[in-house]
CSV table of C-alpha atoms and ligand atoms in Angstrom, one decimal:
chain,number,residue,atom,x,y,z
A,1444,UNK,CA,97.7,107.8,73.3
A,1445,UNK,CA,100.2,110.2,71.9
A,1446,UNK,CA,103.4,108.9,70.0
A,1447,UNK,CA,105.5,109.9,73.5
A,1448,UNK,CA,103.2,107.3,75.1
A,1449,UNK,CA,102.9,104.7,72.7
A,1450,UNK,CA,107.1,104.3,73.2
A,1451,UNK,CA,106.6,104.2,76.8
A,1452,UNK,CA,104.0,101.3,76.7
A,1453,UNK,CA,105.3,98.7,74.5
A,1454,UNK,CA,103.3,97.3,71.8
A,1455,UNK,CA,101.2,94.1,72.8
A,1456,UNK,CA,99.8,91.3,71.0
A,1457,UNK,CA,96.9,90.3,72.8
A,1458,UNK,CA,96.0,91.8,76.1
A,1459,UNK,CA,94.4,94.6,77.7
A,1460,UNK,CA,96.2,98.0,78.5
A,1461,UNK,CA,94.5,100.2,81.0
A,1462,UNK,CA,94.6,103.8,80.3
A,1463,UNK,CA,94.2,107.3,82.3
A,1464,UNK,CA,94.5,105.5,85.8
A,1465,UNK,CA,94.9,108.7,88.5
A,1466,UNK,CA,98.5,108.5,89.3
A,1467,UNK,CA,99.7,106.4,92.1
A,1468,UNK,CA,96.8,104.1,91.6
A,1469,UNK,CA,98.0,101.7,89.2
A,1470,UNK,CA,98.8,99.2,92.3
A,1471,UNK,CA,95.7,99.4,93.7
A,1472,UNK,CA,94.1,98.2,90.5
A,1473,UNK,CA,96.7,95.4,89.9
A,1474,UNK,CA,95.3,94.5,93.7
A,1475,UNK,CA,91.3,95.1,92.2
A,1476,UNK,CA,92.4,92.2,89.6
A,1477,UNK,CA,93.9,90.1,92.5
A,1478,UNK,CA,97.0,90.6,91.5
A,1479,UNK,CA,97.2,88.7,88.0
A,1480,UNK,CA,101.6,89.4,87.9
A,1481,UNK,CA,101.1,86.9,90.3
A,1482,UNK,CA,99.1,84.2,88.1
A,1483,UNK,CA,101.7,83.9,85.5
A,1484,UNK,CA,100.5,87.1,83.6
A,1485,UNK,CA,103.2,89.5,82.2
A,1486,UNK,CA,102.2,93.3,83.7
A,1487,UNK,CA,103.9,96.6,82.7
A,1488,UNK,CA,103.0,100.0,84.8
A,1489,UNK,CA,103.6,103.0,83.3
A,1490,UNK,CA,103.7,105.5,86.2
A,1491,UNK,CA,103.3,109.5,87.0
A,1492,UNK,CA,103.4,110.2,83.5
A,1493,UNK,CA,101.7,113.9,81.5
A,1494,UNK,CA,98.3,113.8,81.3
A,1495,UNK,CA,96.5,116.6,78.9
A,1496,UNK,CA,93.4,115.1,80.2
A,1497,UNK,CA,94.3,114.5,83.7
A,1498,UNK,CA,97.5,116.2,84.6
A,1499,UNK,CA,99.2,113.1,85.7
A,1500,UNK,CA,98.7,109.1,85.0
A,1501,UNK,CA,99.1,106.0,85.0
A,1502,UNK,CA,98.7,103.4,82.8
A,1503,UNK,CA,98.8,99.5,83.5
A,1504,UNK,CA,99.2,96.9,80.5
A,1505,UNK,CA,98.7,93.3,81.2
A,1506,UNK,CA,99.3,90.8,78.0
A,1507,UNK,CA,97.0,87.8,77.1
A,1508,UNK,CA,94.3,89.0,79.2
A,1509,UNK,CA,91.1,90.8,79.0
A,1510,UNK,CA,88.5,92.0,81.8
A,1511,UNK,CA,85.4,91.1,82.9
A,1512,UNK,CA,82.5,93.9,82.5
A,1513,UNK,CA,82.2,93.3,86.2
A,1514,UNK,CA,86.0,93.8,86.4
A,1515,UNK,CA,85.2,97.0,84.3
A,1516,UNK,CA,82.9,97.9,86.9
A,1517,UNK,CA,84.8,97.5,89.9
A,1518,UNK,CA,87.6,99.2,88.4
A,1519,UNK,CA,85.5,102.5,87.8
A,1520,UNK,CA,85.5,102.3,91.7
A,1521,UNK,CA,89.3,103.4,91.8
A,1522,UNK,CA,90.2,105.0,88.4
A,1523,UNK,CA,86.9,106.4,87.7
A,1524,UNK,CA,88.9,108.0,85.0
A,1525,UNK,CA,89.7,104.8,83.3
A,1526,UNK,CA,89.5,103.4,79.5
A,1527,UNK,CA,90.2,100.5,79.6
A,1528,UNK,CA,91.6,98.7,75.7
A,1529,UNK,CA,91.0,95.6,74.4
A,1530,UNK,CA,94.2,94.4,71.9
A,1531,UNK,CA,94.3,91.5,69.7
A,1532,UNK,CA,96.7,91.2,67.3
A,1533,UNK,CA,98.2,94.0,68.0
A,1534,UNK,CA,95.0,96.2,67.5
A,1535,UNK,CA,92.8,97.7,69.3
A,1536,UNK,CA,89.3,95.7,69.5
A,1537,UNK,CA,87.5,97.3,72.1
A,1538,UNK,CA,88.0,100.6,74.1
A,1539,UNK,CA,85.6,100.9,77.1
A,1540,UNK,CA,85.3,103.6,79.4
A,1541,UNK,CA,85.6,102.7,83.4
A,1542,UNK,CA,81.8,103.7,84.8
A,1543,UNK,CA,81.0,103.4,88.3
A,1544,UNK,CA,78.2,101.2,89.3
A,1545,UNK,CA,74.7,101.7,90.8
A,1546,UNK,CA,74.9,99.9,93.4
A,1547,UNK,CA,78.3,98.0,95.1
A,1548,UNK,CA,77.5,94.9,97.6
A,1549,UNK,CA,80.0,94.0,99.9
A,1550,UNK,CA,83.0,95.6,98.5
A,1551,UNK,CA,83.0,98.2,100.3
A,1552,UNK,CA,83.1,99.2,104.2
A,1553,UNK,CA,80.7,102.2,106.1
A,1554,UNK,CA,82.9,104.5,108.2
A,1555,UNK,CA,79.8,104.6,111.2
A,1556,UNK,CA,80.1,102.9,113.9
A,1557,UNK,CA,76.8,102.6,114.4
A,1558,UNK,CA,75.7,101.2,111.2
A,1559,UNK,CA,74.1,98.3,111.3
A,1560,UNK,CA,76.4,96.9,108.1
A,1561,UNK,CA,79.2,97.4,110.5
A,1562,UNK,CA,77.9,96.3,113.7
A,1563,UNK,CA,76.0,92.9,112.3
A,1564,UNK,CA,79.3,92.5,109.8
A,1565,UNK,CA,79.0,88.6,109.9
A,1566,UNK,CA,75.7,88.8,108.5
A,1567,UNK,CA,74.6,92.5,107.1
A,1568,UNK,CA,76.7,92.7,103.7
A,1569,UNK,CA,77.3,96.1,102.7
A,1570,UNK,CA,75.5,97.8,99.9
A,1571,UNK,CA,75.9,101.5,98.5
A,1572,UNK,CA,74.6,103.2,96.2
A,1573,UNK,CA,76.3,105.7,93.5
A,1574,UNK,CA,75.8,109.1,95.0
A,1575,UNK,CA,78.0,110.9,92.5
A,1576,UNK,CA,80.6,110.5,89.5
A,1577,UNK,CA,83.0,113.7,90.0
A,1578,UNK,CA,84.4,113.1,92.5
A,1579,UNK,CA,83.0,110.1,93.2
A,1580,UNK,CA,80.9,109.3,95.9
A,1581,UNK,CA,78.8,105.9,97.2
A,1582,UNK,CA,76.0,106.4,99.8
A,1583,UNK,CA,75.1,103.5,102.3
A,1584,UNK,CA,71.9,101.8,102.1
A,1585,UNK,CA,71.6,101.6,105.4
A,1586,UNK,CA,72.2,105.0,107.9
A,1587,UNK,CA,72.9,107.0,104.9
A,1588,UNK,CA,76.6,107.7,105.3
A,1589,UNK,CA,78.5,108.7,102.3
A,1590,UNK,CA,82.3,107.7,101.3
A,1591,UNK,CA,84.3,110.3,99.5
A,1592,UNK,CA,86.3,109.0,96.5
A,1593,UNK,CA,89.8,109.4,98.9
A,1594,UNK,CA,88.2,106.6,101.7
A,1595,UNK,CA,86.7,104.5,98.6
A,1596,UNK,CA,90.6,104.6,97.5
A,1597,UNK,CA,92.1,104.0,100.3
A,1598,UNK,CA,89.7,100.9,101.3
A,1599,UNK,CA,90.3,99.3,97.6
A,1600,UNK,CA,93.5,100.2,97.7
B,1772,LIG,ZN1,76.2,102.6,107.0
């Protein structure tokens, strides 16, 4: 992060900060985490700010807690863009980049209506498969269908 940055997120002691989110998406991962300003957790989002990688950003910092690699994962689903830092002490232990997984069970929905993962929804889980990182795409096990990274972002989000 540049100096200009580094003002607008606060330093933490412990705690993960979430970094080159696509803008407007920060909320939508807050709601990927289940919503941990809710649990007690303090949350800063840094929103809509310059980008030399990406145009625009933003960036979310949580204090005292640190993500799952399966939190990692999911993440990559939204802000495929994502690094996601680790900080204890006040430095930086860990700096992982979001990457999409193989294959997603459940979490997401098929848009056909005659999918069988739609029609037998009680008991047919979804399952896709990574059909591509940029832009991201996820393919349906089942009939083939593919979601877009726009419908995969507006399901998650
Ligand atoms: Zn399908």
């Amino acid at each position: 992060m540049s100096d200009k940055e580094t003002m607008l997120v606060q330093k933490i002691s412990d705690g993960t900060v979430i970094d080159h989110v696509s803008a407007g998406k920060s909320l939508s991962v807050l709601r990927l985490l289940s919503n941990p300003q809710n649990r007690g957790v303090t949350v800063a989002l840094v929103m809509n700010v310059g980008s030399s990688k990406m145009g625009r950003k933003d960036i979310v910092k949580m204090e005292g807690v640190e993500l799952t690699d399966e939190q990692v994962q999911k993440l990559a689903l939204i802000a495929p863009l994502a690094t996601v830092v680790t900080i204890r002490s006040f430095r930086v232990t860990q700096k992982k980049n979001a990457v999409p997984p193989k294959v997603v069970t459940g979490i997401l929905n098929c848009t056909s209506t005659t999918c069988i993962s739609v029609k037998e929804k009680e008991s047919v889980q979804s399952i896709f498969s990574l059909a591509g990182s940029s832009p991201l795409s996820y393919k349906c096990k089942f009939c083939g269908r593919i979601l877009s990274e726009q419908e995969i972002s507006a399901q998650l989000g």
